[in-house]
Short mmCIF file of C-alpha atoms and ligand atoms in Angstrom, two decimals:
data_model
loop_
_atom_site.label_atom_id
_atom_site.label_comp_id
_atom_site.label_asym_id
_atom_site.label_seq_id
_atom_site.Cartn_x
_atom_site.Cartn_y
_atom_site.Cartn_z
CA UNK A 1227 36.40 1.85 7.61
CA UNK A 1228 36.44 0.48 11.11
CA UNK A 1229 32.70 -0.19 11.34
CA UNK A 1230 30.90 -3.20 10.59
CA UNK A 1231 27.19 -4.30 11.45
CA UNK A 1232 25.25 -6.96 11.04
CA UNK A 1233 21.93 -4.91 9.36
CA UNK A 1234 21.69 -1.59 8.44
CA UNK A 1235 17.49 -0.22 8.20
CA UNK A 1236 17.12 2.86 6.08
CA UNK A 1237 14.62 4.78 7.46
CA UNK A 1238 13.15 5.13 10.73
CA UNK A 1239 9.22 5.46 9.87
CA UNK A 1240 6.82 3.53 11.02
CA UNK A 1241 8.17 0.44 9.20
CA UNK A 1242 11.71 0.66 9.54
CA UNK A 1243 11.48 0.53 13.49
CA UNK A 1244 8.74 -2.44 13.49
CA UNK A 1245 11.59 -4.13 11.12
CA UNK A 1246 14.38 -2.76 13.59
CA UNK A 1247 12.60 -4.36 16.85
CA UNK A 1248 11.92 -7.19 15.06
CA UNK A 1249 15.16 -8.05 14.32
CA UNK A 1250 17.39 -7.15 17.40
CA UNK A 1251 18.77 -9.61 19.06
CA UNK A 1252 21.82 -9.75 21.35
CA UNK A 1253 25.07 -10.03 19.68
CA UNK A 1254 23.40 -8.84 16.69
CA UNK A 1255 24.70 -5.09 15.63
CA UNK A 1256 21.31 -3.44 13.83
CA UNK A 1257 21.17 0.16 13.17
CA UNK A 1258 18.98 2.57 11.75
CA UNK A 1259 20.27 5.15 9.97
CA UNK A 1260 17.22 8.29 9.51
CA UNK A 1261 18.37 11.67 7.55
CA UNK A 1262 15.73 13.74 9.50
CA UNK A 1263 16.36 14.97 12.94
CA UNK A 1264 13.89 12.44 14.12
CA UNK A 1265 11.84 9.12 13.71
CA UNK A 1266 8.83 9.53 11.55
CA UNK A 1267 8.51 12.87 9.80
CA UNK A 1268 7.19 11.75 6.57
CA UNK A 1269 4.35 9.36 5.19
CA UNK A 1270 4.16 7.76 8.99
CA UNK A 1271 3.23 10.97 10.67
CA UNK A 1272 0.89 12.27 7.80
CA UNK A 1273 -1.85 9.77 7.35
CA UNK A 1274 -5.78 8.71 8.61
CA UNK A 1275 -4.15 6.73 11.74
CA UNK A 1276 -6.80 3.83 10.97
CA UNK A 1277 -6.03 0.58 11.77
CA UNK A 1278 -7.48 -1.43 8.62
CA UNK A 1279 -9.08 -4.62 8.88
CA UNK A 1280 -8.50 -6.35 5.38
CA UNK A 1281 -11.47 -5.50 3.18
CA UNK A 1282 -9.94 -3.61 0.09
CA UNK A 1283 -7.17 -5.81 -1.15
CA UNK A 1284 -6.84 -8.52 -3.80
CA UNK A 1285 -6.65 -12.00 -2.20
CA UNK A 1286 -3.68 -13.77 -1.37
CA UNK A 1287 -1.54 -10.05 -2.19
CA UNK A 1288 0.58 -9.27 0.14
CA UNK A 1289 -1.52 -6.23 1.19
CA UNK A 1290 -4.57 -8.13 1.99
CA UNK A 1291 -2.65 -10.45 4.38
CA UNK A 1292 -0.27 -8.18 6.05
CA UNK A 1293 -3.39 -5.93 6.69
CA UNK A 1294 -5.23 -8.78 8.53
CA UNK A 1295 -2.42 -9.81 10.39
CA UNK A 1296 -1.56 -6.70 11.51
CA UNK A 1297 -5.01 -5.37 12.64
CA UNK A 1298 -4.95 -8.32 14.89
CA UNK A 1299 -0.83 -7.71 16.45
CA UNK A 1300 -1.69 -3.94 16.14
CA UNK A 1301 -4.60 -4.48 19.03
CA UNK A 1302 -2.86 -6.70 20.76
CA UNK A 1303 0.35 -4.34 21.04
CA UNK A 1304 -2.19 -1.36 21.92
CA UNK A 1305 -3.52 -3.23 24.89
CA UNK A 1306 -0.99 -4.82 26.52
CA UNK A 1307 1.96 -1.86 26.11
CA UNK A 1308 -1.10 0.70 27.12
CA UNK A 1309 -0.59 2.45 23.12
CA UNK A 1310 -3.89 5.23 22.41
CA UNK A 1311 -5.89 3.74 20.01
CA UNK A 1312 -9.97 3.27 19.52
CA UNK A 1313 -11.47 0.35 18.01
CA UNK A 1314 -14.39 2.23 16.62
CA UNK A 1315 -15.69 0.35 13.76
CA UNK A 1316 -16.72 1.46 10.23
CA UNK A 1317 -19.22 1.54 7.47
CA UNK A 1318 -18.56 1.42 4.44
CA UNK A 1319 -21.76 3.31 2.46
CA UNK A 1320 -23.72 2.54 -0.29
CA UNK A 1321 -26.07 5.70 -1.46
CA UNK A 1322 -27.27 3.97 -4.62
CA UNK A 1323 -28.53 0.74 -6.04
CA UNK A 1324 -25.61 0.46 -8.41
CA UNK A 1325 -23.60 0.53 -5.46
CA UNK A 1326 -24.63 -2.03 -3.25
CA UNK A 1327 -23.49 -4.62 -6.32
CA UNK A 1328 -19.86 -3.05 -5.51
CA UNK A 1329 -20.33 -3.64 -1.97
CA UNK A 1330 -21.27 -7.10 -2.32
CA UNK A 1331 -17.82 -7.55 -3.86
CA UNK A 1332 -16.00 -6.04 -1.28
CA UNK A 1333 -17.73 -8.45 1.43
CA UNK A 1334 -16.87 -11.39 -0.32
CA UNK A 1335 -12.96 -10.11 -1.03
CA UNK A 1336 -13.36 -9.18 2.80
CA UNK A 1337 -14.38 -12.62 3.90
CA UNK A 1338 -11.90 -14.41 1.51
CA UNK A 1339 -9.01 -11.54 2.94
CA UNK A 1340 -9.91 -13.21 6.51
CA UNK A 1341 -11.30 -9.64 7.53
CA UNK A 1342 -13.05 -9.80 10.91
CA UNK A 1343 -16.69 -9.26 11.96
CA UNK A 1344 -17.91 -7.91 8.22
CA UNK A 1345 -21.72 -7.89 7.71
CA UNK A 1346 -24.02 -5.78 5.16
CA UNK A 1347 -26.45 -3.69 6.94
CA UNK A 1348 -29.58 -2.47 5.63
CA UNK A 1349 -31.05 1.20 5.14
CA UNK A 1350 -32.97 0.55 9.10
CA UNK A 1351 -29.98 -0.85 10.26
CA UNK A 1352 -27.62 1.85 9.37
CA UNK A 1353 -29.90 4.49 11.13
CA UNK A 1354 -30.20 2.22 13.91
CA UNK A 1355 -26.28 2.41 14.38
CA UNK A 1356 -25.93 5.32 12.64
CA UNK A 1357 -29.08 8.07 12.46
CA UNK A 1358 -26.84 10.97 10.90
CA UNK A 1359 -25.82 8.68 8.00
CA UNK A 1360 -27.75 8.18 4.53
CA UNK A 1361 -27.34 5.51 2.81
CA UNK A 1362 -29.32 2.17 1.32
CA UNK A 1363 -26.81 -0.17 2.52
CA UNK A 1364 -23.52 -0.49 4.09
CA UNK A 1365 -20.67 -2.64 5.40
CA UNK A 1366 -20.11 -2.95 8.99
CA UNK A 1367 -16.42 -3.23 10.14
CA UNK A 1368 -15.90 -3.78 13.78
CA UNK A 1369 -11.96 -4.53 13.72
CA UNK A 1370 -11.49 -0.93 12.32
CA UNK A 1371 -9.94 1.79 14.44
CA UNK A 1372 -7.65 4.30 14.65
CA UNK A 1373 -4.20 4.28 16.80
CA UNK A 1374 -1.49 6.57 17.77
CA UNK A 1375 1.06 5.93 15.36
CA UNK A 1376 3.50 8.26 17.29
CA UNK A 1377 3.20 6.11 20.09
CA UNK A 1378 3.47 2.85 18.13
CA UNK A 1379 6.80 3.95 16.95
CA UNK A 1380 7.84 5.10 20.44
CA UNK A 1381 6.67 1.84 21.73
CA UNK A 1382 8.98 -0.06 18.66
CA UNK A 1383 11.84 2.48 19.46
CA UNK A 1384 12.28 1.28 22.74
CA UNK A 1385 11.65 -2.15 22.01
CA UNK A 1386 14.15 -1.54 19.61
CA UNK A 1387 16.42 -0.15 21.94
CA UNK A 1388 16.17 -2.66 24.28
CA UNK A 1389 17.47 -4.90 21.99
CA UNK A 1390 20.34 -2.96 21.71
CA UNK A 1391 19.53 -1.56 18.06
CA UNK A 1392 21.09 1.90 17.72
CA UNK A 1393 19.36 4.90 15.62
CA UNK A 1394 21.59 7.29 14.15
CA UNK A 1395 19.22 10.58 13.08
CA UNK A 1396 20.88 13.31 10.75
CA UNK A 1397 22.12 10.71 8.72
CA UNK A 1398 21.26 10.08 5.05
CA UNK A 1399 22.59 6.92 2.91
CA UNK A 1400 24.08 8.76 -0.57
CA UNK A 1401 25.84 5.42 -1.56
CA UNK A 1402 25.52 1.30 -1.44
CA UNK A 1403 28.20 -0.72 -2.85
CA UNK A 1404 28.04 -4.84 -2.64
CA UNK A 1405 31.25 -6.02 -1.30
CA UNK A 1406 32.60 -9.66 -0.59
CA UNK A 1407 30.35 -9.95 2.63
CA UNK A 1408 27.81 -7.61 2.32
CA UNK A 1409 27.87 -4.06 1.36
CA UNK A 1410 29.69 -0.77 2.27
CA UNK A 1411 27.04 1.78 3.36
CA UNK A 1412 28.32 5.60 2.97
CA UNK A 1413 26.27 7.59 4.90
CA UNK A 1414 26.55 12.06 5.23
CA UNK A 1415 25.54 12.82 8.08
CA UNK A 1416 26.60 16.82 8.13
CA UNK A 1417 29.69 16.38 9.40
CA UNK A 1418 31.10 15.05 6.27
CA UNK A 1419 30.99 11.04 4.28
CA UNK A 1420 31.44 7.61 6.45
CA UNK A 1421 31.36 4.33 5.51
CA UNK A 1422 31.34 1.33 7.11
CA UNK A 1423 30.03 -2.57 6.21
CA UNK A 1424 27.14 -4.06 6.58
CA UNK A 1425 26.07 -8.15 6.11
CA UNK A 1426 22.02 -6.82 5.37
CA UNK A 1427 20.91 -3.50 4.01
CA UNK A 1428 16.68 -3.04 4.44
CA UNK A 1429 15.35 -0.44 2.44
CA UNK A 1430 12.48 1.09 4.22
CA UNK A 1431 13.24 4.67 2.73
CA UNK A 1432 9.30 5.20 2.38
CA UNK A 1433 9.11 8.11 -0.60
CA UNK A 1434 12.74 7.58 -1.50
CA UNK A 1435 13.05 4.17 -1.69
CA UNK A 1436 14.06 4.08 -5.20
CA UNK A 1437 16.02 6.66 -5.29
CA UNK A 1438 17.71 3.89 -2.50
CA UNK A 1439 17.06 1.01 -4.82
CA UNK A 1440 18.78 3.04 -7.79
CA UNK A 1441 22.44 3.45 -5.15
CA UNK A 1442 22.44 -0.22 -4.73
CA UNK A 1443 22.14 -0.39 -8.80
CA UNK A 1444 19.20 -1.57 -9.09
CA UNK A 1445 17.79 -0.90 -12.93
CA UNK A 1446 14.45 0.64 -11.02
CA UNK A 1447 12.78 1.37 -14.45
CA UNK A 1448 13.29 -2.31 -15.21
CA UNK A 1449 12.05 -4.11 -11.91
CA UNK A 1450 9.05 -1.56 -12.21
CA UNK A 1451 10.63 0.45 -8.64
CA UNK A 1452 9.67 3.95 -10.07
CA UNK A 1453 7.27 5.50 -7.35
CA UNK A 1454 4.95 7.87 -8.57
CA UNK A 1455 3.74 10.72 -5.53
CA UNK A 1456 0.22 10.93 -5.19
CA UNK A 1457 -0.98 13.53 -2.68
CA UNK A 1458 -4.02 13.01 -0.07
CA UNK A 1459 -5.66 16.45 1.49
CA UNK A 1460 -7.23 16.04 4.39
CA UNK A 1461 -9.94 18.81 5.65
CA UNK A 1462 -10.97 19.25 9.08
CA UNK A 1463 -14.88 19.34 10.23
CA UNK A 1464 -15.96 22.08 12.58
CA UNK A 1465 -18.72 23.18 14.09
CA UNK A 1466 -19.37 20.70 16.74
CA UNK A 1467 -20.04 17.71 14.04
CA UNK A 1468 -17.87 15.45 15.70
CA UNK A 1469 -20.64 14.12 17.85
CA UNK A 1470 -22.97 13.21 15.05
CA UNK A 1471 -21.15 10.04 14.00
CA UNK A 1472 -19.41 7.42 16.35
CA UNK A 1473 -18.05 5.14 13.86
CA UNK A 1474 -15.57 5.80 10.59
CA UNK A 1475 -17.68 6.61 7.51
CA UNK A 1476 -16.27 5.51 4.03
CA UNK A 1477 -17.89 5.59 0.69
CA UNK A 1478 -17.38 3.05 -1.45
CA UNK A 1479 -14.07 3.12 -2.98
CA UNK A 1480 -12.99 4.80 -6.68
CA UNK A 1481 -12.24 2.41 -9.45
CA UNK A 1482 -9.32 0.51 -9.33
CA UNK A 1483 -8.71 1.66 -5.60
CA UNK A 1484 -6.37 4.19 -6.21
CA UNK A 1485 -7.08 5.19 -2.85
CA UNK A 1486 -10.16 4.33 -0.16
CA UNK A 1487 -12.28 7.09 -1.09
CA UNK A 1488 -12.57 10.57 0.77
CA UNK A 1489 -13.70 9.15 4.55
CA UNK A 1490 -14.50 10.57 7.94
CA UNK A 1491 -12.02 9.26 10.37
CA UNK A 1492 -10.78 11.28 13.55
CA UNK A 1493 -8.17 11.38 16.01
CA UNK A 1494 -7.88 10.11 19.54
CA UNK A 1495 -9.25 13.52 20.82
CA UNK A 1496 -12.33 12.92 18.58
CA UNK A 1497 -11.84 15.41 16.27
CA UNK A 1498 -13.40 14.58 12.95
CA UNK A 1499 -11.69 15.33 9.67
CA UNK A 1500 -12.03 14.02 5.73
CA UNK A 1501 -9.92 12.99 3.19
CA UNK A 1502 -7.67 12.08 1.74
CA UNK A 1503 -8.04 13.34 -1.26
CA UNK A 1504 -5.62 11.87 -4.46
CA UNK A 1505 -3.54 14.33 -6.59
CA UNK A 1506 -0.83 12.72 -8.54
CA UNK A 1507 2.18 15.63 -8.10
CA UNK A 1508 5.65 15.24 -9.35
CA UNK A 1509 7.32 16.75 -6.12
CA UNK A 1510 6.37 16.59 -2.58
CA UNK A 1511 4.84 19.05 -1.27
CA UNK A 1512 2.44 19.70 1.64
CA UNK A 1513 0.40 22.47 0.99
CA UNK A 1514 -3.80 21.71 1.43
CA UNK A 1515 -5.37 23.77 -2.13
CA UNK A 1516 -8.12 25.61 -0.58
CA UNK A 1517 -9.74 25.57 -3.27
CA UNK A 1518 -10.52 21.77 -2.97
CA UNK A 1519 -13.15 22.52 -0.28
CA UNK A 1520 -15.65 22.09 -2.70
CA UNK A 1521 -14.55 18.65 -4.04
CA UNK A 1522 -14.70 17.43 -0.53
CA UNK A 1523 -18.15 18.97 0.31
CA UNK A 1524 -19.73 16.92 -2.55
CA UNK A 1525 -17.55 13.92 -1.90
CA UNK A 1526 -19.08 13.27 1.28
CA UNK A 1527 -22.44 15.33 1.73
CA UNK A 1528 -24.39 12.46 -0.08
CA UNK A 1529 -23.75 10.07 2.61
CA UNK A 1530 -23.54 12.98 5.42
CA UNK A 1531 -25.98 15.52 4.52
CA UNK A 1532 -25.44 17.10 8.21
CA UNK A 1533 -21.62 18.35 6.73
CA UNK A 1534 -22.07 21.88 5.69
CA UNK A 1535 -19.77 23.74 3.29
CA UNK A 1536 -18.34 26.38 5.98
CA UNK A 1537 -17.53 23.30 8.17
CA UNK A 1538 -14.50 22.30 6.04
CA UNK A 1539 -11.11 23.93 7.21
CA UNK A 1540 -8.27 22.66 5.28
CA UNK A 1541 -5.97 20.49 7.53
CA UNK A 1542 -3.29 18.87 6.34
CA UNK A 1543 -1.58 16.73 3.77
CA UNK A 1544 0.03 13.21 2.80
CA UNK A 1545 2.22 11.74 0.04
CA UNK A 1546 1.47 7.88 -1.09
CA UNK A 1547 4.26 5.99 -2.39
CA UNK A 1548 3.03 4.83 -5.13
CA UNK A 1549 3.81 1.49 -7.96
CA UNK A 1550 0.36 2.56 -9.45
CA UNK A 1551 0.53 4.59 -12.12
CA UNK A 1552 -2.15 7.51 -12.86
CA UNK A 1553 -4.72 5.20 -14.34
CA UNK A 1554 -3.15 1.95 -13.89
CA UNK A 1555 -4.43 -1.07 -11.73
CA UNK A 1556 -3.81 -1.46 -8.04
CA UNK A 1557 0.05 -2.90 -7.28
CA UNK A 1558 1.09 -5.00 -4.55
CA UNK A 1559 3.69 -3.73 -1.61
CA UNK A 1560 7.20 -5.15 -3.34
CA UNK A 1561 8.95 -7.27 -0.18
CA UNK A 1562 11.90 -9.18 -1.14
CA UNK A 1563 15.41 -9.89 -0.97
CA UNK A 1564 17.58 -8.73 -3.78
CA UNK A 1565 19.76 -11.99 -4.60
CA UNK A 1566 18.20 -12.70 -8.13
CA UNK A 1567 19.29 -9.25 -9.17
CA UNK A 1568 23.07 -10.22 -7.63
CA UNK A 1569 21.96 -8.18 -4.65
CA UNK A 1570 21.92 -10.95 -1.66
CA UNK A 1571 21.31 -9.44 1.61
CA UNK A 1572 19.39 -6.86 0.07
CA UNK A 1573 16.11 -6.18 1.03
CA UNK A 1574 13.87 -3.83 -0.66
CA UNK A 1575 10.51 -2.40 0.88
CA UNK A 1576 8.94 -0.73 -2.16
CA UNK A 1577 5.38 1.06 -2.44
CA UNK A 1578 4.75 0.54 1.04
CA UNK A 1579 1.19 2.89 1.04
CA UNK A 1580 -2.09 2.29 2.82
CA UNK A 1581 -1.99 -0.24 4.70
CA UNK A 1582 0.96 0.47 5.44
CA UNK A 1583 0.62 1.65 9.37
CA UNK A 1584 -1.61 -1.59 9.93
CA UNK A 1585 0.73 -3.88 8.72
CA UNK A 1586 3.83 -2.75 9.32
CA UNK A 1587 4.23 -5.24 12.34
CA UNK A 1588 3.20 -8.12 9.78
CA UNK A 1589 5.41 -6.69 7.48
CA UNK A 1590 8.48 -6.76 10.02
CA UNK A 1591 7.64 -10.81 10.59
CA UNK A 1592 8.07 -11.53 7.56
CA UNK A 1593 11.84 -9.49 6.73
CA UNK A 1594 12.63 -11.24 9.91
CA UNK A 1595 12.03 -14.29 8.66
CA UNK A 1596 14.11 -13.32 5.39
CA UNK A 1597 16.84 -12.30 7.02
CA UNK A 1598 17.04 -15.35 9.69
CA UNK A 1599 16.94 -17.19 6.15
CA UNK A 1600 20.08 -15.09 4.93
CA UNK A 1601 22.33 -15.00 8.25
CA UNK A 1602 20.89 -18.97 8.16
CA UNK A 1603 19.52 -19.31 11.84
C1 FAD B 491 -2.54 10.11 2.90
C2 FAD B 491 -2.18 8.78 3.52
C3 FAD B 491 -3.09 8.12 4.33
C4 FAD B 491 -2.78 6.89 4.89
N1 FAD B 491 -3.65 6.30 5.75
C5 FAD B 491 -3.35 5.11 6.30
C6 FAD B 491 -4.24 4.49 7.20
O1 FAD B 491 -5.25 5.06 7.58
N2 FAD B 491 -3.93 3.26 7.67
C7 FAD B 491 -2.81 2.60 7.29
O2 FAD B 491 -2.63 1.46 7.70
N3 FAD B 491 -1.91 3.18 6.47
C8 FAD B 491 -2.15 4.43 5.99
N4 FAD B 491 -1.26 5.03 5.16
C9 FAD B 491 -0.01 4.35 4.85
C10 FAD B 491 1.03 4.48 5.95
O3 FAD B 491 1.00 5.78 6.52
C11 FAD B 491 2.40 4.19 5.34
O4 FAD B 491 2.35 2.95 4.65
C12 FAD B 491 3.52 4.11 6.36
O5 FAD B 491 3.49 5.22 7.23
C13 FAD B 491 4.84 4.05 5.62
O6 FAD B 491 5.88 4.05 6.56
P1 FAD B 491 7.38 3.97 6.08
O7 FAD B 491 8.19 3.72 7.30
O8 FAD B 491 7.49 3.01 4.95
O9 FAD B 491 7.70 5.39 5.44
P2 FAD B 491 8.14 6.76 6.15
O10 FAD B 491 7.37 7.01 7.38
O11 FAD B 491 8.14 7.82 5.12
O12 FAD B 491 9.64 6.46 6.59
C14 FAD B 491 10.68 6.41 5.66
C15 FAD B 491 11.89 7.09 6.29
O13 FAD B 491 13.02 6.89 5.46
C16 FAD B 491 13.85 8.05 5.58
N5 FAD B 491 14.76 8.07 4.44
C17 FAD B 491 14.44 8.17 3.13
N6 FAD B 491 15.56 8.16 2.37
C18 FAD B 491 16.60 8.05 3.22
C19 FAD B 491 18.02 8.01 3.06
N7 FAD B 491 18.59 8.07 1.83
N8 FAD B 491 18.79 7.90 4.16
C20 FAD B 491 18.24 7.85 5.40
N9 FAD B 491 16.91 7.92 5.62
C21 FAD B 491 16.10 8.00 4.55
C22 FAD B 491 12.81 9.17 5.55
O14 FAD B 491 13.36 10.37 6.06
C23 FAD B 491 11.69 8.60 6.38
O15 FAD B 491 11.77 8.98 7.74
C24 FAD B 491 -1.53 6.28 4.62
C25 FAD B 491 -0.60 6.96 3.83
C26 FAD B 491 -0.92 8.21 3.29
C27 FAD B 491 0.11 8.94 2.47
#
């Protein structure tokens, strides 16, 4: 066992290698250990791409301020290291009286989250800004976008690298044992088992994380770790109909936000799609149910009458990792080192769903700042 790091990061999504660049610093040996052949082949490269602004959150939860600081590093990243994104600005859309009481809400939770630039428009308004849209009122977002997340993880790759983190791919962590000054890692990476030490382990295993919790022996039953899959479909939108909105278009979101509601967001091409959907599933899986078309058509054609039913082409899919149980309320992202369960040093990143790709540079401030407090610097 002739290796020994400072911090090992499990997982090289989107969060992982904000955490990763976060933390590098010279004489500081940080690696990232990733069982794919690459960086971000799971939730981070199967989502809307939309850089929240704060709205949908409960106050003072870690979602709500993670989101709002990130939308505001996430722009500033985009500009200055030249990463695609568009700030395009969204509505969320009212289409009855009953719902403009449930917008109301959100624009208050909104204000309260620190959310930027929110205002209700009226019925005029919205066809003023929007003439394609129906609706009787709606939330205007102007902090919302969408970015390149392939490109933001490039971007915190080599910022990573720079720092002199390495990022070893094709290698998946099967054990975690705490040890007198830290913990042994044992890692297969298809040559056969290594181990080596570690002073900091950061879970950032996205969908697996407590299956990475559980190695470390963490009761995950009893800290309320277990991650329930819930699937999002997204369906693409033909027929030229990309050109008939300029903004993202969300509805106002289910009961106990489960998800966002099925929304029109697109890509930096401009291509429009909708979704996502929410299936819980008990196994990952990727396939888009044709047979969901349907579902989407009347999910959406109340507040865009111009979407026809033959414009819908299934796309693609997502997983959420999710705390929230089928029918349960809303959970917080779980963020925390491990000491009062005898774990010091390790850091667990559970539940991490939307917002997820918005915060994830807030997100790596603050396990900096945990794990400056553990090395005590
Ligand atoms: C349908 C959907 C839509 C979304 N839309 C948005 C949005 O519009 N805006 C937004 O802000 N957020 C959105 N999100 C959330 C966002 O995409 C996620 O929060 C974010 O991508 C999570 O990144 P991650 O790094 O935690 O997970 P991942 O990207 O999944 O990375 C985890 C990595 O850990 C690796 N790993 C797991 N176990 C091990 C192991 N034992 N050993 C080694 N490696 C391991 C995996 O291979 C994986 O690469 C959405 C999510 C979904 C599912």
């Amino acid at each position: 066992m002739s290796y020994r790091g400072d911090i090992a990061v499990i997982g090289a999504g989107v969060v992982g290698l904000a955490i990763a660049a976060q933390v590098a610093r010279e004489h500081r040996e940080v690696y990232v250990l990733e069982k794919n052949e690459t960086f971000g082949q799971e939730i981070s490269s199967r989502h809307s791409g939309v850089i929240h602004c704060g709205i949908y959150y409960p106050e003072g939860s870690l979602k709500a301020k993670m989101c709002v600081a990130g939308n505001h590093i996430l722009y500033e990243l985009c500009e200055r290291y030249g990463i695609g994104h568009r700030r395009l600005g969204k509505l969320i859309v009212a289409t009855s009286d009953e719902e403009i009481g449930e917008l109301q809400i959100l624009l208050e939770r909104g204000l309260r989250n620190g959310a930027e630039g929110l205002r209700i428009l009226s019925k005029r308004e919205i066809k003023e800004l929007e003439p394609n849209v129906e609706g009787v009122a709606a939330i205007l977002s102007p902090a919302t976008g969408v970015i390149d997340s392939h490109a933001l993880m490039k971007y915190f790759i080599a910022k990573a690298m720079d720092g002199g983190v390495q990022i070893a791919y094709h290698t998946k962590v099967v054990g975690i044992e705490k040890v007198a000054d830290g913990y042994k890692v044992t890692v297969e990476d298809g040559t056969g088992n290594f181990c080596f030490i570690t002073r900091i382990v950061i879970n950032c295993a996205g969908l697996h994380c407590d299956k990475v919790a559980e190695l470390a022996g963490i009761d995950i039953a009893k800290a309320g770790y277990q991650l329930h899959y819930c699937k999002g479909e997204y369906f693409s939108v033909g027929s030229g109909k990309n050109t008939l909105v300029k903004r993202l278009i969300f509805p106002v979101p289910p009961p106990k936000l489960t998800g966002v509601g099925i929304h029109v967001t697109f890509d930096l091409e401009g291509r429009m799609r909708l979704g996502p959907s929410i299936h819980y599933v008990d196994s990952i899986d990727y396939a888009v149910d044709n047979q969901h078309k349907q579902f989407f058509y009347d999910s959406v054609r109340r507040f865009l009458p111009f979407i026809e039913y033959d414009d819908l082409e299934p796309e693609m899919a997502g997983m959420r990792p999710k705390l929230q149980e089928p029918g349960g309320d809303i959970k917080d992202f779980v963020i925390r080192d491990e000491s009062d369960k005898g774990l010091p040093g390790f850091i667990d990143l559970i539940g991490i769903e939307s917002p997820g790709l918005t915060a994830a540079p807030a997100v790596a401030e603050y396990v900096a700042s945990l794990v400056g407090e553990l090395l005590r610097e």
